[in-house]
PDB file of C-alpha atoms in Angstrom:
ATOM      1  CA  MET A   1     112.169  63.440  27.680  1.00  0.00           C
ATOM      2  CA  THR A   2     108.979  63.560  29.762  1.00  0.00           C
ATOM      3  CA  ALA A   3     109.140  59.804  30.207  1.00  0.00           C
ATOM      4  CA  THR A   4     112.714  60.013  31.332  1.00  0.00           C
ATOM      5  CA  ILE A   5     111.943  62.679  33.953  1.00  0.00           C
ATOM      6  CA  THR A   6     108.930  60.694  35.210  1.00  0.00           C
ATOM      7  CA  GLU A   7     111.041  57.536  35.406  1.00  0.00           C
ATOM      8  CA  THR A   8     113.724  59.336  37.280  1.00  0.00           C
ATOM      9  CA  ARG A   9     111.289  60.613  39.875  1.00  0.00           C
ATOM     10  CA  ALA A  10     110.179  57.035  40.423  1.00  0.00           C
ATOM     11  CA  VAL A  11     113.600  55.760  41.298  1.00  0.00           C
ATOM     12  CA  GLY A  12     112.536  54.120  44.432  1.00  0.00           C
ATOM     13  CA  PRO A  13     109.841  54.010  47.081  1.00  0.00           C
ATOM     14  CA  GLY A  14     111.819  56.258  49.379  1.00  0.00           C
ATOM     15  CA  LEU A  15     113.825  55.741  52.491  1.00  0.00           C
ATOM     16  CA  TRP A  16     111.105  54.570  54.839  1.00  0.00           C
ATOM     17  CA  ALA A  17     109.559  52.131  52.277  1.00  0.00           C
ATOM     18  CA  SER A  18     113.127  50.989  51.450  1.00  0.00           C
ATOM     19  CA  LEU A  19     113.641  49.989  55.067  1.00  0.00           C
ATOM     20  CA  ARG A  20     110.421  48.080  55.084  1.00  0.00           C
ATOM     21  CA  ALA A  21     111.390  46.280  51.886  1.00  0.00           C
ATOM     22  CA  ASN A  22     114.865  45.335  53.158  1.00  0.00           C
ATOM     23  CA  PRO A  23     114.663  43.935  56.778  1.00  0.00           C
ATOM     24  CA  GLY A  24     118.417  43.329  56.995  1.00  0.00           C
ATOM     25  CA  ILE A  25     119.208  46.913  56.045  1.00  0.00           C
ATOM     26  CA  ALA A  26     116.456  48.114  58.524  1.00  0.00           C
ATOM     27  CA  VAL A  27     117.943  46.111  61.431  1.00  0.00           C
ATOM     28  CA  GLY A  28     121.400  47.464  60.603  1.00  0.00           C
ATOM     29  CA  VAL A  29     120.186  51.033  60.440  1.00  0.00           C
ATOM     30  CA  TRP A  30     118.201  50.983  63.655  1.00  0.00           C
ATOM     31  CA  TRP A  31     120.986  49.107  65.530  1.00  0.00           C
ATOM     32  CA  ASN A  32     123.403  51.876  64.484  1.00  0.00           C
ATOM     33  CA  VAL A  33     120.940  54.570  65.387  1.00  0.00           C
ATOM     34  CA  ALA A  34     120.750  53.103  68.893  1.00  0.00           C
ATOM     35  CA  LEU A  35     124.571  52.943  69.082  1.00  0.00           C
ATOM     36  CA  LEU A  36     124.757  56.566  67.944  1.00  0.00           C
ATOM     37  CA  VAL A  37     122.347  57.679  70.652  1.00  0.00           C
ATOM     38  CA  ALA A  38     124.282  55.851  73.238  1.00  0.00           C
ATOM     39  CA  SER A  39     127.631  57.176  72.017  1.00  0.00           C
ATOM     40  CA  VAL A  40     126.357  60.763  72.002  1.00  0.00           C
ATOM     41  CA  ALA A  41     124.917  60.316  75.479  1.00  0.00           C
ATOM     42  CA  ALA A  42     128.220  58.955  76.804  1.00  0.00           C
ATOM     43  CA  LEU A  43     130.342  61.626  75.191  1.00  0.00           C
ATOM     44  CA  PRO A  44     130.063  64.454  77.795  1.00  0.00           C
ATOM     45  CA  PHE A  45     130.590  62.112  80.751  1.00  0.00           C
ATOM     46  CA  ASP A  46     133.757  60.363  79.595  1.00  0.00           C
ATOM     47  CA  GLN A  47     136.979  62.207  80.431  1.00  0.00           C
ATOM     48  CA  ARG A  48     139.306  59.625  78.949  1.00  0.00           C
ATOM     49  CA  SER A  49     141.274  59.980  75.739  1.00  0.00           C
ATOM     50  CA  ILE A  50     142.226  57.620  72.863  1.00  0.00           C
ATOM     51  CA  LEU A  51     144.838  59.112  70.543  1.00  0.00           C
ATOM     52  CA  GLY A  52     144.102  62.575  71.807  1.00  0.00           C
ATOM     53  CA  LEU A  53     140.267  62.343  71.342  1.00  0.00           C
ATOM     54  CA  ASN A  54     137.318  61.591  73.551  1.00  0.00           C
ATOM     55  CA  PRO A  55     136.753  57.803  73.176  1.00  0.00           C
ATOM     56  CA  TRP A  56     133.206  58.288  71.770  1.00  0.00           C
ATOM     57  CA  ILE A  57     134.171  60.538  68.864  1.00  0.00           C
ATOM     58  CA  LYS A  58     135.267  57.586  66.676  1.00  0.00           C
ATOM     59  CA  PRO A  59     132.078  55.557  67.241  1.00  0.00           C
ATOM     60  CA  ILE A  60     129.979  58.540  66.466  1.00  0.00           C
ATOM     61  CA  LYS A  61     131.818  59.122  63.176  1.00  0.00           C
ATOM     62  CA  PHE A  62     131.455  55.505  62.170  1.00  0.00           C
ATOM     63  CA  GLU A  63     127.833  55.240  63.183  1.00  0.00           C
ATOM     64  CA  ILE A  64     126.824  58.283  61.148  1.00  0.00           C
ATOM     65  CA  SER A  65     128.822  57.031  58.205  1.00  0.00           C
ATOM     66  CA  VAL A  66     127.336  53.465  58.381  1.00  0.00           C
ATOM     67  CA  ILE A  67     123.783  54.755  58.673  1.00  0.00           C
ATOM     68  CA  ILE A  68     124.266  56.756  55.507  1.00  0.00           C
ATOM     69  CA  PHE A  69     125.945  53.781  53.819  1.00  0.00           C
ATOM     70  CA  LEU A  70     123.103  51.325  54.730  1.00  0.00           C
ATOM     71  CA  LEU A  71     120.387  53.759  53.602  1.00  0.00           C
ATOM     72  CA  THR A  72     122.228  54.142  50.294  1.00  0.00           C
ATOM     73  CA  VAL A  73     122.584  50.452  49.797  1.00  0.00           C
ATOM     74  CA  GLY A  74     118.876  50.010  50.612  1.00  0.00           C
ATOM     75  CA  LEU A  75     117.946  52.423  47.815  1.00  0.00           C
ATOM     76  CA  MET A  76     120.256  50.606  45.424  1.00  0.00           C
ATOM     77  CA  LEU A  77     118.644  47.297  46.320  1.00  0.00           C
ATOM     78  CA  ASP A  78     115.236  48.805  45.616  1.00  0.00           C
ATOM     79  CA  GLY A  79     116.404  50.185  42.287  1.00  0.00           C
ATOM     80  CA  LEU A  80     117.794  46.789  41.429  1.00  0.00           C
ATOM     81  CA  GLY A  81     114.354  45.199  41.902  1.00  0.00           C
ATOM     82  CA  ARG A  82     112.213  47.838  40.257  1.00  0.00           C
ATOM     83  CA  LEU A  83     111.152  45.299  37.656  1.00  0.00           C
ATOM     84  CA  GLY A  84     110.827  42.441  40.143  1.00  0.00           C
ATOM     85  CA  GLY A  85     114.204  40.735  39.736  1.00  0.00           C
ATOM     86  CA  TRP A  86     116.684  39.134  42.073  1.00  0.00           C
ATOM     87  CA  ARG A  87     114.339  38.964  45.034  1.00  0.00           C
ATOM     88  CA  ARG A  88     116.282  36.404  46.948  1.00  0.00           C
ATOM     89  CA  SER A  89     119.683  37.944  46.137  1.00  0.00           C
ATOM     90  CA  ARG A  90     118.424  41.361  47.417  1.00  0.00           C
ATOM     91  CA  LEU A  91     117.249  39.735  50.676  1.00  0.00           C
ATOM     92  CA  TRP A  92     120.667  38.049  51.162  1.00  0.00           C
ATOM     93  CA  LEU A  93     122.537  41.209  50.324  1.00  0.00           C
ATOM     94  CA  GLY A  94     120.424  43.286  52.714  1.00  0.00           C
ATOM     95  CA  TRP A  95     121.016  40.966  55.642  1.00  0.00           C
ATOM     96  CA  GLY A  96     124.744  40.644  54.758  1.00  0.00           C
ATOM     97  CA  PHE A  97     125.333  44.351  54.690  1.00  0.00           C
ATOM     98  CA  GLY A  98     123.260  44.895  57.789  1.00  0.00           C
ATOM     99  CA  VAL A  99     124.984  42.200  59.882  1.00  0.00           C
ATOM    100  CA  ALA A 100     128.457  43.222  58.713  1.00  0.00           C
ATOM    101  CA  MET A 101     127.873  46.825  59.853  1.00  0.00           C
ATOM    102  CA  ILE A 102     126.271  45.751  63.119  1.00  0.00           C
ATOM    103  CA  VAL A 103     129.350  43.672  64.008  1.00  0.00           C
ATOM    104  CA  GLU A 104     131.824  46.352  62.860  1.00  0.00           C
ATOM    105  CA  ASN A 105     130.300  49.235  64.816  1.00  0.00           C
ATOM    106  CA  SER A 106     129.500  47.164  67.878  1.00  0.00           C
ATOM    107  CA  ILE A 107     133.095  46.241  68.253  1.00  0.00           C
ATOM    108  CA  ILE A 108     134.246  49.865  67.768  1.00  0.00           C
ATOM    109  CA  ALA A 109     131.778  50.963  70.506  1.00  0.00           C
ATOM    110  CA  LEU A 110     132.885  48.098  72.781  1.00  0.00           C
ATOM    111  CA  GLN A 111     136.526  49.026  72.466  1.00  0.00           C
ATOM    112  CA  SER A 112     135.732  52.708  73.078  1.00  0.00           C
ATOM    113  CA  ALA A 113     133.816  51.730  76.208  1.00  0.00           C
ATOM    114  CA  ARG A 114     136.978  49.824  77.340  1.00  0.00           C
ATOM    115  CA  GLY A 115     139.056  52.961  76.601  1.00  0.00           C
ATOM    116  CA  VAL A 116     141.280  51.235  73.978  1.00  0.00           C
ATOM    117  CA  ARG A 117     141.760  51.500  70.194  1.00  0.00           C
ATOM    118  CA  SER A 118     139.561  49.407  67.994  1.00  0.00           C
ATOM    119  CA  HIS A 119     141.676  49.460  64.749  1.00  0.00           C
ATOM    120  CA  MET A 120     145.162  47.979  64.476  1.00  0.00           C
ATOM    121  CA  ASN A 121     145.165  47.163  68.137  1.00  0.00           C
ATOM    122  CA  PHE A 122     147.328  44.060  68.903  1.00  0.00           C
ATOM    123  CA  THR A 123     148.043  44.977  72.542  1.00  0.00           C
ATOM    124  CA  THR A 124     146.359  41.869  73.900  1.00  0.00           C
ATOM    125  CA  VAL A 125     145.021  38.678  72.414  1.00  0.00           C
ATOM    126  CA  HIS A 126     141.474  39.897  73.071  1.00  0.00           C
ATOM    127  CA  ASP A 127     142.160  43.145  71.132  1.00  0.00           C
ATOM    128  CA  ALA A 128     143.785  41.276  68.264  1.00  0.00           C
ATOM    129  CA  ILE A 129     140.818  38.817  67.992  1.00  0.00           C
ATOM    130  CA  LEU A 130     138.340  41.680  67.927  1.00  0.00           C
ATOM    131  CA  PHE A 131     140.311  43.466  65.188  1.00  0.00           C
ATOM    132  CA  ALA A 132     140.504  40.267  63.169  1.00  0.00           C
ATOM    133  CA  ILE A 133     136.757  39.868  63.432  1.00  0.00           C
ATOM    134  CA  MET A 134     136.314  43.439  62.207  1.00  0.00           C
ATOM    135  CA  GLY A 135     138.602  42.668  59.257  1.00  0.00           C
ATOM    136  CA  LEU A 136     136.643  39.529  58.429  1.00  0.00           C
ATOM    137  CA  PHE A 137     133.304  41.364  58.347  1.00  0.00           C
ATOM    138  CA  ILE A 138     134.705  44.244  56.305  1.00  0.00           C
ATOM    139  CA  ALA A 139     135.987  41.715  53.829  1.00  0.00           C
ATOM    140  CA  LEU A 140     132.489  40.272  53.719  1.00  0.00           C
ATOM    141  CA  ASN A 141     131.072  43.717  53.149  1.00  0.00           C
ATOM    142  CA  SER A 142     133.454  44.226  50.181  1.00  0.00           C
ATOM    143  CA  ALA A 143     132.453  40.867  48.691  1.00  0.00           C
ATOM    144  CA  LEU A 144     128.841  41.833  48.995  1.00  0.00           C
ATOM    145  CA  ALA A 145     129.645  45.098  47.246  1.00  0.00           C
ATOM    146  CA  VAL A 146     131.199  43.144  44.310  1.00  0.00           C
ATOM    147  CA  TRP A 147     128.034  40.983  44.126  1.00  0.00           C
ATOM    148  CA  LEU A 148     125.809  44.110  44.149  1.00  0.00           C
ATOM    149  CA  LEU A 149     127.926  45.734  41.407  1.00  0.00           C
ATOM    150  CA  ALA A 150     127.746  42.567  39.284  1.00  0.00           C
ATOM    151  CA  LEU A 151     123.999  42.604  39.541  1.00  0.00           C
ATOM    152  CA  TRP A 152     123.773  46.264  38.515  1.00  0.00           C
ATOM    153  CA  CYS A 153     125.956  45.441  35.537  1.00  0.00           C
ATOM    154  CA  VAL A 154     123.723  42.647  34.198  1.00  0.00           C
ATOM    155  CA  THR A 155     120.260  43.764  35.288  1.00  0.00           C
ATOM    156  CA  ARG A 156     117.725  45.802  33.322  1.00  0.00           C
ATOM    157  CA  THR A 157     116.256  48.220  35.903  1.00  0.00           C
ATOM    158  CA  GLY A 158     114.241  50.526  33.702  1.00  0.00           C
ATOM    159  CA  LEU A 159     116.105  53.475  35.116  1.00  0.00           C
ATOM    160  CA  PRO A 160     117.870  56.042  32.884  1.00  0.00           C
ATOM    161  CA  ARG A 161     121.360  54.930  31.788  1.00  0.00           C
ATOM    162  CA  VAL A 162     123.038  57.829  33.541  1.00  0.00           C
ATOM    163  CA  VAL A 163     121.581  56.779  36.895  1.00  0.00           C
ATOM    164  CA  VAL A 164     122.586  53.151  36.354  1.00  0.00           C
ATOM    165  CA  TRP A 165     126.156  54.207  35.533  1.00  0.00           C
ATOM    166  CA  GLY A 166     126.181  56.466  38.607  1.00  0.00           C
ATOM    167  CA  VAL A 167     125.374  53.465  40.736  1.00  0.00           C
ATOM    168  CA  ARG A 168     128.046  51.302  39.043  1.00  0.00           C
ATOM    169  CA  LEU A 169     130.744  53.966  39.373  1.00  0.00           C
ATOM    170  CA  GLY A 170     129.794  54.577  43.014  1.00  0.00           C
ATOM    171  CA  LEU A 171     130.115  50.895  43.821  1.00  0.00           C
ATOM    172  CA  PHE A 172     133.483  50.672  41.982  1.00  0.00           C
ATOM    173  CA  LEU A 173     134.887  53.600  43.991  1.00  0.00           C
ATOM    174  CA  LEU A 174     133.655  51.903  47.173  1.00  0.00           C
ATOM    175  CA  LEU A 175     135.752  48.962  46.309  1.00  0.00           C
ATOM    176  CA  VAL A 176     138.743  51.242  45.739  1.00  0.00           C
ATOM    177  CA  ALA A 177     138.156  52.661  49.160  1.00  0.00           C
ATOM    178  CA  SER A 178     138.103  49.144  50.595  1.00  0.00           C
ATOM    179  CA  ALA A 179     141.557  48.576  49.004  1.00  0.00           C
ATOM    180  CA  GLU A 180     142.723  51.849  50.534  1.00  0.00           C
ATOM    181  CA  GLY A 181     141.488  50.585  53.937  1.00  0.00           C
ATOM    182  CA  ALA A 182     143.628  47.491  53.510  1.00  0.00           C
ATOM    183  CA  ARG A 183     146.585  49.687  52.768  1.00  0.00           C
ATOM    184  CA  ILE A 184     146.000  51.522  56.003  1.00  0.00           C
ATOM    185  CA  VAL A 185     146.141  48.257  57.854  1.00  0.00           C
ATOM    186  CA  MET A 186     149.359  47.335  56.059  1.00  0.00           C
ATOM    187  CA  ASN A 187     150.816  50.716  57.028  1.00  0.00           C
ATOM    188  CA  GLY A 188     149.978  49.910  60.696  1.00  0.00           C
ATOM    189  CA  ALA A 189     148.627  53.419  61.268  1.00  0.00           C
ATOM    190  CA  HIS A 190     146.395  56.053  59.727  1.00  0.00           C
ATOM    191  CA  THR A 191     149.310  58.588  59.707  1.00  0.00           C
ATOM    192  CA  VAL A 192     152.318  58.428  57.451  1.00  0.00           C
ATOM    193  CA  GLY A 193     155.563  59.914  58.725  1.00  0.00           C
ATOM    194  CA  ALA A 194     154.476  60.075  62.361  1.00  0.00           C
ATOM    195  CA  PRO A 195     152.577  58.024  64.979  1.00  0.00           C
ATOM    196  CA  ASP A 196     148.800  58.341  65.255  1.00  0.00           C
ATOM    197  CA  GLY A 197     147.491  60.658  67.914  1.00  0.00           C
ATOM    198  CA  LEU A 198     149.281  63.917  67.082  1.00  0.00           C
ATOM    199  CA  ALA A 199     147.518  67.143  66.418  1.00  0.00           C
ATOM    200  CA  GLY A 200     144.552  66.667  64.059  1.00  0.00           C
ATOM    201  CA  LEU A 201     141.437  68.504  62.771  1.00  0.00           C
ATOM    202  CA  PRO A 202     138.606  68.827  65.250  1.00  0.00           C
ATOM    203  CA  PHE A 203     136.305  65.832  65.314  1.00  0.00           C
ATOM    204  CA  LEU A 204     137.729  64.271  62.110  1.00  0.00           C
ATOM    205  CA  ASN A 205     141.228  64.087  63.746  1.00  0.00           C
ATOM    206  CA  TRP A 206     142.894  64.019  60.347  1.00  0.00           C
ATOM    207  CA  SER A 207     146.630  64.862  60.769  1.00  0.00           C
ATOM    208  CA  ARG A 208     147.557  68.569  60.309  1.00  0.00           C
ATOM    209  CA  GLY A 209     151.294  67.977  60.029  1.00  0.00           C
ATOM    210  CA  HIS A 210     151.764  64.625  58.253  1.00  0.00           C
ATOM    211  CA  GLY A 211     150.236  62.315  55.706  1.00  0.00           C
ATOM    212  CA  ASP A 212     146.874  60.814  56.634  1.00  0.00           C
ATOM    213  CA  LEU A 213     145.413  57.981  54.672  1.00  0.00           C
ATOM    214  CA  ARG A 214     141.940  58.440  56.107  1.00  0.00           C
ATOM    215  CA  ILE A 215     141.284  61.457  53.937  1.00  0.00           C
ATOM    216  CA  ALA A 216     141.437  59.696  50.639  1.00  0.00           C
ATOM    217  CA  HIS A 217     139.538  56.781  52.205  1.00  0.00           C
ATOM    218  CA  PHE A 218     136.703  59.075  53.323  1.00  0.00           C
ATOM    219  CA  PHE A 219     136.288  60.728  49.955  1.00  0.00           C
ATOM    220  CA  ALA A 220     136.404  57.357  48.113  1.00  0.00           C
ATOM    221  CA  LEU A 221     133.816  55.891  50.383  1.00  0.00           C
ATOM    222  CA  HIS A 222     131.367  58.700  49.786  1.00  0.00           C
ATOM    223  CA  GLY A 223     131.572  58.467  46.010  1.00  0.00           C
ATOM    224  CA  LEU A 224     128.924  55.846  46.651  1.00  0.00           C
ATOM    225  CA  GLN A 225     126.454  58.620  47.315  1.00  0.00           C
ATOM    226  CA  LEU A 226     127.913  61.330  45.029  1.00  0.00           C
ATOM    227  CA  PHE A 227     128.060  59.440  41.787  1.00  0.00           C
ATOM    228  CA  PRO A 228     124.432  58.164  41.810  1.00  0.00           C
ATOM    229  CA  LEU A 229     123.240  61.566  42.949  1.00  0.00           C
ATOM    230  CA  ALA A 230     125.106  63.185  40.011  1.00  0.00           C
ATOM    231  CA  GLY A 231     123.408  60.668  37.741  1.00  0.00           C
ATOM    232  CA  LEU A 232     119.995  61.546  39.151  1.00  0.00           C
ATOM    233  CA  LEU A 233     120.538  65.296  38.685  1.00  0.00           C
ATOM    234  CA  LEU A 234     121.859  64.811  35.128  1.00  0.00           C
ATOM    235  CA  ALA A 235     118.803  62.589  34.275  1.00  0.00           C
ATOM    236  CA  ARG A 236     116.528  65.510  35.186  1.00  0.00           C
ATOM    237  CA  THR A 237     118.125  67.791  32.608  1.00  0.00           C
ATOM    238  CA  ARG A 238     117.070  68.171  28.997  1.00  0.00           C
ATOM    239  CA  ALA A 239     120.518  67.144  27.820  1.00  0.00           C
ATOM    240  CA  ALA A 240     120.843  64.237  25.390  1.00  0.00           C
ATOM    241  CA  GLU A 241     121.599  60.889  27.005  1.00  0.00           C
ATOM    242  CA  ALA A 242     125.136  60.761  25.448  1.00  0.00           C
ATOM    243  CA  LEU A 243     125.947  64.163  26.911  1.00  0.00           C
ATOM    244  CA  GLN A 244     124.559  63.118  30.289  1.00  0.00           C
ATOM    245  CA  LEU A 245     126.773  60.044  30.341  1.00  0.00           C
ATOM    246  CA  THR A 246     129.834  62.116  29.192  1.00  0.00           C
ATOM    247  CA  LEU A 247     129.345  64.629  31.968  1.00  0.00           C
ATOM    248  CA  LEU A 248     128.912  61.823  34.547  1.00  0.00           C
ATOM    249  CA  VAL A 249     132.079  60.052  33.475  1.00  0.00           C
ATOM    250  CA  LEU A 250     133.979  63.336  33.459  1.00  0.00           C
ATOM    251  CA  PHE A 251     132.833  64.140  36.935  1.00  0.00           C
ATOM    252  CA  ALA A 252     133.705  60.659  38.149  1.00  0.00           C
ATOM    253  CA  THR A 253     137.159  60.760  36.554  1.00  0.00           C
ATOM    254  CA  ILE A 254     138.017  64.112  38.041  1.00  0.00           C
ATOM    255  CA  TYR A 255     136.729  63.055  41.496  1.00  0.00           C
ATOM    256  CA  THR A 256     138.648  59.703  41.363  1.00  0.00           C
ATOM    257  CA  ALA A 257     141.798  61.509  40.224  1.00  0.00           C
ATOM    258  CA  PHE A 258     141.388  63.807  43.214  1.00  0.00           C
ATOM    259  CA  VAL A 259     141.094  60.830  45.485  1.00  0.00           C
ATOM    260  CA  ALA A 260     144.204  59.293  43.973  1.00  0.00           C
ATOM    261  CA  TRP A 261     146.135  62.544  44.440  1.00  0.00           C
ATOM    262  CA  MET A 262     145.134  62.725  48.097  1.00  0.00           C
ATOM    263  CA  PHE A 263     146.226  59.100  48.617  1.00  0.00           C
ATOM    264  CA  ALA A 264     149.613  59.724  46.868  1.00  0.00           C
ATOM    265  CA  THR A 265     150.216  62.885  48.824  1.00  0.00           C
ATOM    266  CA  ALA A 266     149.482  61.139  52.154  1.00  0.00           C
ATOM    267  CA  MET A 267     151.781  58.270  51.184  1.00  0.00           C
ATOM    268  CA  ARG A 268     154.608  60.865  50.824  1.00  0.00           C
ATOM    269  CA  GLY A 269     153.936  61.914  54.398  1.00  0.00           C
ATOM    270  CA  LEU A 270     152.551  65.351  53.385  1.00  0.00           C
ATOM    271  CA  PRO A 271     149.399  66.797  55.050  1.00  0.00           C
ATOM    272  CA  MET A 272     146.304  67.787  53.114  1.00  0.00           C
ATOM    273  CA  VAL A 273     145.495  70.744  55.406  1.00  0.00           C
TER     274      VAL A 273
END
């Protein structure tokens, strides 16, 4: 048990060392930090509105989310290489994730600066091309997530099994979230049963009167952080490994069922809140 706890505490070199070890991730993080600073600075001086919100609210949400995503992926790449494996693959993955998120959020910020929607905007050829580019890089991001999941499924990392399975389950739910994102595009709007832009929650803008597919999408995306974190916490307990794994799978099953229920409810046009 002592060895397990010691091993768990040495999961990775930490966030700063992770950025130094993954230059692609580092570039993506700092680019989005710069975008976030610019978006926050522009917020109080812009009186325009996109779907009922200040144009800079959406970039801020995406920039915060992407920074968290890239830092999480950086730690996963470090964990994957704890025993020295997959050096070239980790380098390619880091640059792939970093570039994909730079392109995605740069276009969102550009469209907000222009005062127009970034997602599902086919108003002009220019808008449609930008949205298509975003879709291409999100598809790339999903393909990279599949690659990362495959490596975590075949690689011996030296980490406790409950941590490894937390990472695997988190990446799997990330792919589910990607499929939900594709369903939003197929729907042509975030809202079901009404057009986008009606009354929503402050900042998040989730619909208060109709179904909103963004809610399930949000919770599915952040299983990427919750499941590995649950694995780390369970690995620090004195419970037997079999019990740790059982509790992790139980938590992941309940959480995924909750996401599925939110998605089904939104598809029926019913609000969550």
